[in-house]
Short mmCIF file of C-alpha atoms in Angstrom, two decimals:
data_model
loop_
_atom_site.label_atom_id
_atom_site.label_comp_id
_atom_site.label_asym_id
_atom_site.label_seq_id
_atom_site.Cartn_x
_atom_site.Cartn_y
_atom_site.Cartn_z
CA MET A 162 11.15 -8.14 -24.55
CA GLN A 163 12.64 -4.77 -23.58
CA THR A 164 15.02 -4.65 -20.63
CA ALA A 165 15.07 -1.88 -18.03
CA ARG A 166 18.06 -0.40 -19.85
CA ASP A 167 16.09 -0.36 -23.14
CA LEU A 168 13.06 1.22 -21.48
CA ILE A 169 15.12 3.89 -19.75
CA ALA A 170 16.82 4.72 -23.06
CA GLU A 171 13.41 4.98 -24.74
CA TYR A 172 12.11 7.29 -22.03
CA THR A 173 15.25 9.42 -22.12
CA SER A 174 14.96 9.94 -25.87
CA THR A 175 11.17 10.25 -26.24
CA GLY A 176 9.86 11.35 -22.83
CA THR A 177 7.38 8.46 -22.70
CA LEU A 178 6.99 4.69 -23.14
CA GLU A 179 5.16 3.17 -26.10
CA ALA A 180 4.01 0.18 -24.02
CA LEU A 181 1.85 2.24 -21.67
CA PRO A 182 -1.79 1.12 -21.92
CA LYS A 183 -4.65 3.30 -23.17
CA GLY A 184 -8.27 3.19 -22.03
CA HIS A 185 -10.03 1.28 -19.26
CA PHE A 186 -9.61 -2.50 -19.01
CA ILE A 187 -13.11 -4.01 -19.14
CA ASP A 188 -14.27 -7.44 -20.36
CA GLY A 189 -10.74 -8.60 -21.08
CA THR A 190 -9.63 -5.72 -23.30
CA PHE A 191 -8.69 -2.06 -23.31
CA ILE A 192 -11.75 -0.04 -24.34
CA ARG A 193 -12.57 3.52 -25.26
CA PRO A 194 -14.33 5.42 -22.45
CA SER A 195 -17.92 6.64 -22.58
CA HIS A 196 -16.56 10.19 -22.84
CA ASN A 197 -13.30 10.64 -24.73
CA ARG A 198 -11.51 12.58 -22.00
CA THR A 199 -7.95 12.13 -20.81
CA MET A 200 -5.72 13.21 -17.95
CA GLU A 201 -1.96 13.65 -17.70
CA SER A 202 0.31 11.44 -15.62
CA PHE A 203 3.42 13.10 -14.22
CA ASP A 204 6.96 11.91 -13.64
CA PRO A 205 7.69 13.22 -10.12
CA GLY A 206 11.44 13.08 -10.73
CA ARG A 207 11.09 15.71 -13.47
CA GLY A 208 7.83 17.34 -12.45
CA GLU A 209 6.65 16.87 -16.04
CA ALA A 210 3.86 14.94 -17.74
CA PHE A 211 5.04 11.79 -19.52
CA SER A 212 1.77 10.24 -20.70
CA GLY A 213 -2.00 10.52 -20.74
CA PHE A 214 -4.71 8.17 -19.54
CA THR A 215 -8.48 7.91 -19.58
CA ALA A 216 -10.57 10.11 -17.30
CA GLY A 217 -13.45 7.80 -16.47
CA THR A 218 -17.06 8.52 -15.57
CA ARG A 219 -19.92 7.03 -13.60
CA GLU A 220 -21.04 5.29 -16.81
CA ASP A 221 -17.66 3.58 -17.15
CA VAL A 222 -17.82 2.42 -13.54
CA ASP A 223 -21.32 1.02 -14.06
CA GLN A 224 -20.17 -0.85 -17.15
CA ALA A 225 -17.25 -2.36 -15.22
CA VAL A 226 -19.40 -3.41 -12.25
CA ARG A 227 -22.03 -5.00 -14.48
CA SER A 228 -19.28 -6.86 -16.33
CA SER A 229 -17.84 -8.19 -13.08
CA ARG A 230 -21.30 -9.19 -11.85
CA ARG A 231 -21.92 -11.24 -15.01
CA ALA A 232 -18.48 -12.86 -14.74
CA PHE A 233 -19.02 -13.70 -11.09
CA GLU A 234 -22.43 -15.29 -11.58
CA THR A 235 -21.71 -17.15 -14.80
CA VAL A 236 -18.03 -18.10 -14.68
CA TRP A 237 -15.67 -17.34 -11.82
CA ARG A 238 -17.75 -18.30 -8.78
CA ASP A 239 -18.03 -21.84 -10.10
CA THR A 240 -14.51 -22.18 -11.50
CA GLY A 241 -12.77 -24.97 -9.62
CA PRO A 242 -10.31 -23.90 -6.92
CA ALA A 243 -7.44 -25.81 -8.55
CA GLU A 244 -8.08 -24.04 -11.86
CA ARG A 245 -8.18 -20.66 -10.14
CA GLY A 246 -4.85 -21.55 -8.56
CA ARG A 247 -3.31 -22.44 -11.91
CA ILE A 248 -4.35 -19.08 -13.38
CA LEU A 249 -2.93 -17.14 -10.43
CA GLN A 250 0.30 -19.12 -10.61
CA LYS A 251 0.60 -18.33 -14.31
CA ALA A 252 -0.03 -14.66 -13.53
CA ALA A 253 2.83 -14.69 -11.01
CA ALA A 254 5.17 -16.04 -13.69
CA LEU A 255 4.04 -13.40 -16.21
CA ILE A 256 4.62 -10.62 -13.67
CA LEU A 257 8.21 -11.76 -13.25
CA GLU A 258 8.65 -12.06 -17.02
CA ASN A 259 7.54 -8.43 -17.33
CA LEU A 260 9.42 -7.21 -14.26
CA ASP A 261 11.41 -4.52 -16.09
CA LEU A 262 8.41 -2.94 -17.81
CA LEU A 263 6.34 -2.95 -14.63
CA ALA A 264 9.17 -1.56 -12.49
CA VAL A 265 10.17 1.23 -14.88
CA THR A 266 6.52 2.20 -15.27
CA GLU A 267 6.07 2.21 -11.50
CA THR A 268 9.11 4.43 -11.07
CA LEU A 269 7.91 6.92 -13.69
CA ASP A 270 4.42 7.02 -12.21
CA SER A 271 5.25 7.10 -8.49
CA GLY A 272 8.81 8.50 -8.44
CA LYS A 273 10.29 5.78 -6.25
CA PRO A 274 13.83 4.47 -6.91
CA LEU A 275 13.96 1.70 -9.50
CA GLN A 276 15.36 -0.87 -7.07
CA GLU A 277 12.39 -0.26 -4.77
CA ALA A 278 9.97 -0.59 -7.69
CA MET A 279 11.60 -3.88 -8.70
CA GLY A 280 11.14 -5.12 -5.15
CA ASP A 281 7.48 -4.14 -5.32
CA VAL A 282 6.98 -6.05 -8.57
CA ARG A 283 8.64 -9.16 -7.14
CA GLY A 284 6.40 -8.80 -4.10
CA ALA A 285 3.35 -8.62 -6.37
CA ALA A 286 4.38 -11.86 -8.04
CA ARG A 287 4.87 -13.45 -4.64
CA ALA A 288 1.33 -12.40 -3.62
CA PHE A 289 -0.13 -14.28 -6.58
CA GLU A 290 2.09 -17.30 -5.84
CA TYR A 291 0.94 -17.33 -2.22
CA TYR A 292 -2.77 -17.11 -2.93
CA ALA A 293 -2.51 -19.51 -5.87
CA GLY A 294 -1.55 -22.13 -3.32
CA ALA A 295 -4.46 -21.20 -1.04
CA CYS A 296 -7.28 -21.58 -3.58
CA ASP A 297 -7.89 -25.28 -2.93
CA LYS A 298 -7.22 -25.08 0.81
CA LEU A 299 -10.03 -22.73 1.78
CA GLN A 300 -11.76 -25.19 4.08
CA GLY A 301 -14.74 -24.88 6.38
CA ASP A 302 -15.34 -26.47 9.79
CA SER A 303 -17.51 -29.20 11.21
CA PHE A 304 -19.50 -28.71 14.41
CA PRO A 305 -20.04 -31.38 17.12
CA LEU A 306 -23.84 -31.52 17.39
CA GLY A 307 -24.21 -35.06 18.69
CA PRO A 308 -25.19 -38.34 17.00
CA ASP A 309 -28.50 -37.12 15.56
CA HIS A 310 -27.20 -34.08 13.68
CA ILE A 311 -24.41 -32.97 11.39
CA GLY A 312 -23.13 -29.43 11.18
CA TYR A 313 -20.56 -27.82 8.95
CA SER A 314 -19.58 -24.51 7.38
CA ILE A 315 -18.38 -23.50 3.93
CA HIS A 316 -16.65 -20.36 2.72
CA GLU A 317 -18.34 -18.68 -0.22
CA PRO A 318 -16.97 -15.78 -2.28
CA VAL A 319 -18.54 -12.49 -1.22
CA GLY A 320 -19.15 -11.38 -4.83
CA VAL A 321 -18.04 -8.26 -6.70
CA THR A 322 -15.23 -6.47 -4.89
CA ALA A 323 -14.13 -2.86 -5.37
CA HIS A 324 -10.47 -1.96 -4.84
CA ILE A 325 -9.36 1.65 -4.35
CA ILE A 326 -5.59 1.65 -4.90
CA PRO A 327 -3.30 4.37 -3.47
CA TRP A 328 -0.49 6.19 -5.28
CA ASN A 329 2.39 5.26 -2.98
CA PHE A 330 2.47 1.48 -3.64
CA PRO A 331 0.31 0.98 -6.74
CA ILE A 332 1.28 -2.51 -7.87
CA SER A 333 1.91 -3.84 -4.35
CA THR A 334 -1.48 -2.74 -3.04
CA ALA A 335 -3.25 -3.93 -6.18
CA ALA A 336 -1.69 -7.39 -5.93
CA ARG A 337 -2.35 -7.87 -2.23
CA GLY A 338 -6.05 -7.18 -2.89
CA PHE A 339 -6.55 -8.76 -6.31
CA ALA A 340 -4.87 -12.07 -5.49
CA PRO A 341 -6.91 -13.10 -2.41
CA ALA A 342 -10.15 -11.81 -3.93
CA LEU A 343 -9.62 -13.89 -7.06
CA ALA A 344 -8.46 -16.88 -5.02
CA ALA A 345 -11.68 -16.80 -3.02
CA GLY A 346 -13.77 -16.75 -6.22
CA CYS A 347 -14.66 -13.05 -6.20
CA THR A 348 -14.51 -10.70 -9.15
CA VAL A 349 -12.72 -7.34 -9.04
CA VAL A 350 -13.33 -3.76 -10.15
CA ALA A 351 -10.28 -1.62 -9.42
CA LYS A 352 -9.79 2.11 -9.41
CA PRO A 353 -6.08 3.08 -9.24
CA ALA A 354 -5.03 6.50 -7.97
CA GLU A 355 -5.17 9.21 -10.61
CA GLN A 356 -1.45 9.88 -10.01
CA THR A 357 -0.42 6.27 -10.73
CA PRO A 358 -2.81 4.48 -13.11
CA PHE A 359 -0.57 2.38 -15.31
CA THR A 360 0.62 -0.69 -13.38
CA ALA A 361 -2.92 -1.69 -12.38
CA LEU A 362 -3.86 -1.64 -16.07
CA LEU A 363 -0.77 -3.64 -17.03
CA LEU A 364 -1.47 -6.12 -14.23
CA ALA A 365 -5.04 -6.63 -15.48
CA LYS A 366 -3.75 -7.42 -18.97
CA LEU A 367 -1.21 -9.92 -17.61
CA LEU A 368 -3.95 -11.69 -15.63
CA SER A 369 -6.03 -11.89 -18.80
CA ASP A 370 -3.02 -13.35 -20.61
CA ALA A 371 -2.73 -15.89 -17.79
CA GLY A 372 -6.23 -17.15 -18.57
CA LEU A 373 -8.45 -15.09 -16.30
CA PRO A 374 -11.92 -15.04 -17.91
CA ASP A 375 -13.19 -11.76 -19.35
CA GLY A 376 -14.87 -9.50 -16.82
CA VAL A 377 -13.37 -11.14 -13.74
CA LEU A 378 -10.95 -8.23 -13.30
CA ASN A 379 -11.82 -4.76 -14.60
CA VAL A 380 -9.87 -1.51 -14.10
CA VAL A 381 -11.37 1.97 -14.47
CA THR A 382 -9.13 5.05 -14.28
CA GLY A 383 -9.94 8.64 -13.42
CA THR A 384 -10.45 10.94 -10.47
CA GLY A 385 -11.73 10.01 -7.05
CA ILE A 386 -14.83 12.14 -7.53
CA GLU A 387 -15.80 10.87 -10.98
CA THR A 388 -14.80 7.19 -10.69
CA GLY A 389 -13.85 6.36 -7.10
CA ALA A 390 -17.00 7.70 -5.46
CA PRO A 391 -19.38 6.04 -7.96
CA LEU A 392 -17.56 2.75 -7.44
CA THR A 393 -17.70 2.76 -3.64
CA SER A 394 -21.39 3.75 -3.65
CA HIS A 395 -22.45 1.32 -6.40
CA ALA A 396 -25.28 -1.01 -5.43
CA GLY A 397 -23.65 -3.82 -7.44
CA VAL A 398 -20.54 -3.92 -5.24
CA ASP A 399 -20.49 -6.43 -2.37
CA HIS A 400 -17.19 -5.51 -0.72
CA ILE A 401 -14.79 -2.54 -0.73
CA THR A 402 -11.07 -2.68 -0.02
CA PHE A 403 -9.78 0.85 0.47
CA THR A 404 -6.26 2.10 1.17
CA GLY A 405 -5.81 5.83 1.67
CA SER A 406 -6.35 8.75 4.00
CA VAL A 407 -8.55 8.79 7.08
CA GLN A 408 -10.72 11.55 5.60
CA THR A 409 -11.40 9.64 2.39
CA GLY A 410 -11.81 6.41 4.34
CA LYS A 411 -14.63 8.00 6.34
CA ALA A 412 -16.35 9.00 3.09
CA VAL A 413 -16.00 5.43 1.82
CA MET A 414 -17.54 4.08 5.03
CA LYS A 415 -20.50 6.44 4.69
CA ALA A 416 -21.03 5.42 1.07
CA ALA A 417 -20.79 1.74 1.98
CA ALA A 418 -23.29 2.18 4.79
CA GLU A 419 -26.00 3.23 2.34
CA GLU A 420 -25.83 -0.18 0.64
CA VAL A 421 -24.63 -2.10 3.75
CA THR A 422 -21.47 -3.03 1.83
CA ARG A 423 -18.58 -4.74 3.60
CA VAL A 424 -15.35 -2.76 3.91
CA VAL A 425 -11.69 -3.26 4.75
CA LEU A 426 -9.94 0.03 5.48
CA GLU A 427 -6.17 0.56 5.63
CA LEU A 428 -5.75 4.21 6.54
CA GLY A 429 -3.04 6.42 7.98
CA GLY A 430 -0.22 5.83 10.40
CA LYS A 431 2.21 7.60 12.69
CA SER A 432 4.19 4.58 13.62
CA PRO A 433 6.72 4.60 16.46
CA VAL A 434 10.14 2.96 16.33
CA VAL A 435 11.07 2.29 19.95
CA VAL A 436 14.86 2.18 20.40
CA LEU A 437 16.02 1.12 23.86
CA SER A 438 19.48 1.56 25.35
CA ASP A 439 20.41 -2.14 25.08
CA CYS A 440 19.76 -2.34 21.33
CA ASP A 441 22.24 -3.40 18.69
CA ARG A 442 23.19 0.15 17.68
CA GLU A 443 24.11 -0.58 14.05
CA GLN A 444 21.00 -2.67 13.53
CA ALA A 445 18.83 0.09 14.98
CA LEU A 446 20.44 2.88 12.95
CA ASN A 447 19.95 0.99 9.71
CA GLY A 448 16.41 0.09 10.67
CA VAL A 449 15.39 3.64 11.56
CA LEU A 450 16.84 5.03 8.32
CA GLY A 451 15.02 2.50 6.16
CA ALA A 452 11.79 2.88 8.11
CA ILE A 453 11.46 6.59 7.30
CA TYR A 454 13.32 7.19 4.03
CA GLU A 455 12.18 4.26 1.89
CA ASN A 456 9.85 5.65 -0.82
CA ALA A 457 10.67 9.13 0.53
CA GLY A 458 8.63 8.36 3.64
CA GLN A 459 5.43 7.96 1.63
CA ILE A 460 4.38 4.76 3.37
CA CYS A 461 1.38 4.35 5.68
CA SER A 462 3.49 2.12 7.91
CA ALA A 463 6.64 4.29 7.79
CA GLY A 464 8.53 4.54 11.07
CA SER A 465 7.94 8.28 11.30
CA ARG A 466 8.45 8.59 15.08
CA LEU A 467 11.73 7.61 16.73
CA VAL A 468 11.01 7.01 20.41
CA ILE A 469 14.43 6.66 22.03
CA GLU A 470 15.75 6.32 25.58
CA ARG A 471 17.45 9.47 26.85
CA SER A 472 20.66 7.66 27.81
CA ILE A 473 21.51 7.01 24.13
CA HIS A 474 19.51 9.80 22.51
CA ALA A 475 22.23 12.37 21.78
CA ASP A 476 24.79 10.00 20.28
CA PHE A 477 22.20 8.02 18.30
CA VAL A 478 20.67 11.13 16.74
CA GLU A 479 24.13 12.50 15.94
CA GLN A 480 24.97 9.32 14.03
CA LEU A 481 21.55 9.30 12.39
CA VAL A 482 21.98 12.89 11.20
CA ARG A 483 25.39 12.08 9.73
CA ARG A 484 23.98 9.14 7.76
CA THR A 485 20.93 11.13 6.66
CA LYS A 486 23.08 13.93 5.26
CA ALA A 487 24.99 11.37 3.19
CA LEU A 488 21.85 10.12 1.42
CA LYS A 489 21.79 10.85 -2.31
CA LEU A 490 18.68 12.31 -3.92
CA GLY A 491 17.80 11.85 -7.56
CA HIS A 492 15.42 10.66 -10.24
CA GLY A 493 14.06 7.19 -9.53
CA LEU A 494 15.55 5.73 -12.70
CA GLU A 495 19.02 6.68 -11.40
CA ASN A 496 18.51 4.45 -8.33
CA PRO A 497 19.14 7.14 -5.70
CA ASP A 498 18.93 6.59 -1.95
CA VAL A 499 15.84 8.81 -1.83
CA GLY A 500 13.57 9.77 -4.71
CA PRO A 501 11.02 12.54 -5.14
CA VAL A 502 7.63 12.86 -3.52
CA ASN A 503 4.68 12.05 -5.74
CA SER A 504 3.17 15.44 -6.62
CA ALA A 505 3.57 19.18 -6.32
CA GLU A 506 0.51 19.28 -4.08
CA HIS A 507 1.95 16.73 -1.71
CA LEU A 508 5.31 18.48 -1.66
CA ALA A 509 3.57 21.68 -0.57
CA LYS A 510 1.78 19.78 2.20
CA ILE A 511 5.04 18.39 3.58
CA ALA A 512 6.68 21.81 3.39
CA GLY A 513 3.77 23.30 5.31
CA PHE A 514 4.40 20.99 8.26
CA LEU A 515 8.04 22.06 8.44
CA ASP A 516 7.30 25.76 7.96
CA ARG A 517 4.90 25.67 10.90
CA ALA A 518 7.38 23.66 12.98
CA ARG A 519 10.14 26.16 12.22
CA ALA A 520 7.86 29.01 13.29
CA ARG A 521 7.27 27.20 16.60
CA GLY A 522 11.01 27.00 17.17
CA ALA A 523 11.41 23.29 16.46
CA SER A 524 14.89 21.78 16.59
CA ILE A 525 15.49 20.72 12.97
CA ALA A 526 18.62 18.57 13.14
CA THR A 527 18.91 18.22 9.36
CA GLY A 528 16.88 18.92 6.23
CA GLY A 529 13.55 20.66 6.44
CA SER A 530 13.32 22.26 2.99
CA VAL A 531 12.05 21.74 -0.53
CA THR A 532 14.80 20.90 -3.02
CA GLN A 533 15.33 19.52 -6.55
CA ASP A 534 17.20 16.75 -8.31
CA PRO A 535 20.86 17.86 -8.05
CA ALA A 536 21.52 16.53 -11.56
CA THR A 537 18.71 18.38 -13.38
CA GLY A 538 17.29 21.05 -11.08
CA LYS A 539 13.86 19.48 -11.68
CA GLY A 540 11.37 17.39 -9.77
CA TRP A 541 9.40 17.39 -6.53
CA PHE A 542 11.92 16.68 -3.79
CA PHE A 543 12.04 17.27 -0.05
CA GLU A 544 15.25 16.99 1.95
CA PRO A 545 15.50 13.96 4.27
CA THR A 546 14.64 15.59 7.58
CA ILE A 547 15.06 14.93 11.30
CA VAL A 548 13.29 17.05 13.91
CA ASP A 549 14.70 16.42 17.39
CA SER A 550 13.12 16.38 20.85
CA VAL A 551 9.51 16.87 19.81
CA ALA A 552 6.79 17.07 22.46
CA ALA A 553 4.05 14.45 22.39
CA ASP A 554 1.35 17.07 21.74
CA ASP A 555 3.20 18.69 18.82
CA GLU A 556 1.68 18.47 15.35
CA LEU A 557 4.78 16.68 14.06
CA ALA A 558 4.28 13.89 16.61
CA ARG A 559 0.55 13.56 16.09
CA GLU A 560 -0.21 14.05 12.38
CA GLU A 561 0.77 11.91 9.42
CA ILE A 562 3.21 13.93 7.27
CA PHE A 563 3.71 11.17 4.70
CA GLY A 564 7.15 12.32 3.66
CA PRO A 565 10.85 11.96 4.52
CA VAL A 566 10.46 13.56 7.95
CA LEU A 567 11.49 11.77 11.15
CA THR A 568 10.18 13.08 14.46
CA VAL A 569 12.33 12.26 17.51
CA GLN A 570 10.69 11.78 20.93
CA VAL A 571 12.84 11.24 24.02
CA ALA A 572 11.78 8.63 26.60
CA GLU A 573 13.14 8.29 30.14
CA ASP A 574 12.84 4.50 30.14
CA ALA A 575 11.01 1.61 28.52
CA GLU A 576 7.73 2.35 30.31
CA HIS A 577 7.83 5.97 29.18
CA ALA A 578 8.61 4.78 25.64
CA LEU A 579 5.53 2.55 25.76
CA ALA A 580 3.37 5.50 26.84
CA LEU A 581 4.73 7.70 24.05
CA ALA A 582 4.26 4.94 21.47
CA ASN A 583 0.58 4.60 22.39
CA GLU A 584 -0.10 8.35 22.70
CA CYS A 585 -1.33 8.54 19.14
CA GLN A 586 -4.60 8.46 17.18
CA TYR A 587 -3.13 5.85 14.83
CA GLY A 588 -2.24 2.21 15.41
CA LEU A 589 -0.91 0.66 12.22
CA VAL A 590 2.54 -0.74 13.04
CA ALA A 591 5.40 -0.23 15.50
CA GLY A 592 9.06 -1.20 15.67
CA ILE A 593 11.09 -2.25 18.70
CA TYR A 594 14.89 -2.45 18.98
CA THR A 595 16.24 -4.13 22.10
CA SER A 596 18.45 -7.08 23.07
CA ASP A 597 16.02 -8.09 25.83
CA PHE A 598 13.56 -10.41 24.12
CA ALA A 599 11.29 -10.72 27.14
CA ARG A 600 10.94 -6.94 27.19
CA ALA A 601 10.52 -6.85 23.41
CA HIS A 602 7.61 -9.26 23.50
CA ARG A 603 6.04 -7.50 26.47
CA LEU A 604 6.14 -4.21 24.56
CA ALA A 605 4.80 -5.97 21.47
CA ARG A 606 1.81 -7.11 23.50
CA LEU A 607 1.15 -3.68 25.03
CA ILE A 608 1.68 -1.39 22.04
CA ASP A 609 -1.67 -0.75 20.35
CA ALA A 610 -0.91 -1.50 16.70
CA GLY A 611 -1.90 -4.07 14.11
CA GLN A 612 1.64 -5.30 13.45
CA ILE A 613 4.87 -5.15 15.47
CA TYR A 614 8.41 -5.47 14.11
CA ILE A 615 11.19 -6.55 16.47
CA ASN A 616 14.81 -5.76 15.50
CA GLU A 617 13.93 -5.43 11.81
CA TYR A 618 11.52 -2.84 10.48
CA PHE A 619 9.23 -4.05 7.66
CA ALA A 620 9.95 -7.67 8.66
CA GLY A 621 7.63 -10.30 7.22
CA GLY A 622 5.89 -10.53 3.87
CA ILE A 623 2.68 -11.59 2.19
CA GLU A 624 2.31 -14.40 4.74
CA VAL A 625 1.84 -11.94 7.66
CA PRO A 626 -1.57 -10.26 8.18
CA PHE A 627 -1.44 -6.46 7.89
CA GLY A 628 -3.85 -3.77 9.04
CA GLY A 629 -4.45 -1.18 11.70
CA ASN A 630 -6.21 -0.25 14.91
CA LYS A 631 -7.72 3.06 15.98
CA LYS A 632 -7.79 5.58 13.10
CA SER A 633 -5.50 3.36 11.04
CA GLY A 634 -8.59 1.41 10.03
CA PHE A 635 -9.84 -2.13 10.46
CA GLY A 636 -9.80 -5.49 8.74
CA ARG A 637 -6.69 -7.33 7.63
CA GLU A 638 -4.95 -7.87 4.32
CA LYS A 639 -2.22 -10.40 3.47
CA GLY A 640 -1.90 -13.85 4.98
CA LEU A 641 -4.84 -16.21 5.33
CA GLU A 642 -6.67 -13.48 7.25
CA GLY A 643 -6.64 -11.47 4.04
CA LEU A 644 -8.24 -14.35 2.17
CA LYS A 645 -11.08 -14.51 4.71
CA SER A 646 -11.89 -10.86 4.00
CA TYR A 647 -13.27 -11.96 0.62
CA CYS A 648 -15.37 -14.82 1.97
CA LYS A 649 -18.74 -15.14 3.63
CA THR A 650 -19.30 -18.11 5.92
CA LYS A 651 -22.37 -20.27 5.49
CA SER A 652 -23.32 -22.68 8.29
CA ILE A 653 -25.37 -25.80 7.59
CA ALA A 654 -27.00 -28.05 10.19
CA ALA A 655 -29.06 -31.15 9.47
CA ARG A 656 -30.91 -33.82 11.42
CA ILE A 657 -29.71 -37.24 10.31
CA ALA A 658 -31.38 -39.54 12.86
#
């Protein structure tokens, strides 16, 4: 098996990887599409195409959904929970065995630094481990109806589930949806983002190798218009898990409404990191840096707003700027501090935010411009950026930039910080840094967000439910709450007297 070093050497010499899959994955194998069309996949670190993949159609989607329906009704729904658990556990082991291939592929597809991609792959394996252990523990309830009756509930799999996977965390998002759906007894049809198709395909093959019956997990690649829209509007789909933009999420909801299909939506974020004057300064500085610059800020739950008390604002931002300027940019395979953004189109979008801010006279403390890999002069890079003292009604404080841009908002005290944190259309996550745990937990209760981190941003893991409020969506993934998303509850009552 090739190591990361081998794979990087292969890519350096050939510009591609031989192990990249071709075709859709349907009925347990890679197949030719209904129309023999392909698309290019780009390496963001070079800004160059490195491979091609299948451009799917409505016919391909229909084939995949029908395959998953057959597999659900004839095989997977009635597979014993313990057996489902054994397959998912085997899949977790195979993911770790193929860590280097998956991570290098993820870096080439998404642009993120290799060490981040390796963390994502390990997290994907952990997701399958976690839900493998939950398969035979999905228990119903009994209801106290008195001596003449018995009442109980059972959890049944909802059926065929559609998964729309985003480009920023392809394997992570795939795993956190696939694993609970399969654990519950559902089948899966997945559509990865057209920018990052490969790890979902590789993951499907590994699950097949682990013993997953044919048709239980199918992957169709292509554009959102030609494959994503037909999937989310398909009458054979019983549930949709979507991660992406608010605008596309609204379109998914409308499509689902036509068939009364269940949905879980994880949409945008503009998450605040509240830093109070009594915080551990080093802990907070490290936390704020990681919250915004991991994956070049391309994270729905990124800490993109620093809400900081005025008494420590100037010194904290000065130290933050110094550390930000020291961050090294580069190709993801070189393990830089910050990698590229995912596409030329997205780079232009980020630049537009900063151009408009500059025209308004914004105080850009550092960064603010498009740049390239210092080693090659190639790639889609944006400088790690801090914009200081931004008003609450400014575009930078209200809109999701989805890049390495930190907006600083100054609060007079903790109550003002709370007001600023909540003055937002989004409610995905929030961070709090303070030494006063009573105040931390009070703020955690009052901030309107689906998940709160205290003194460590991105704390938790697959065990902790994740999802948003307001325009960040609804429903929860991860944890046992995520498992329930793929179940329908049936209640049974009987007279026994």
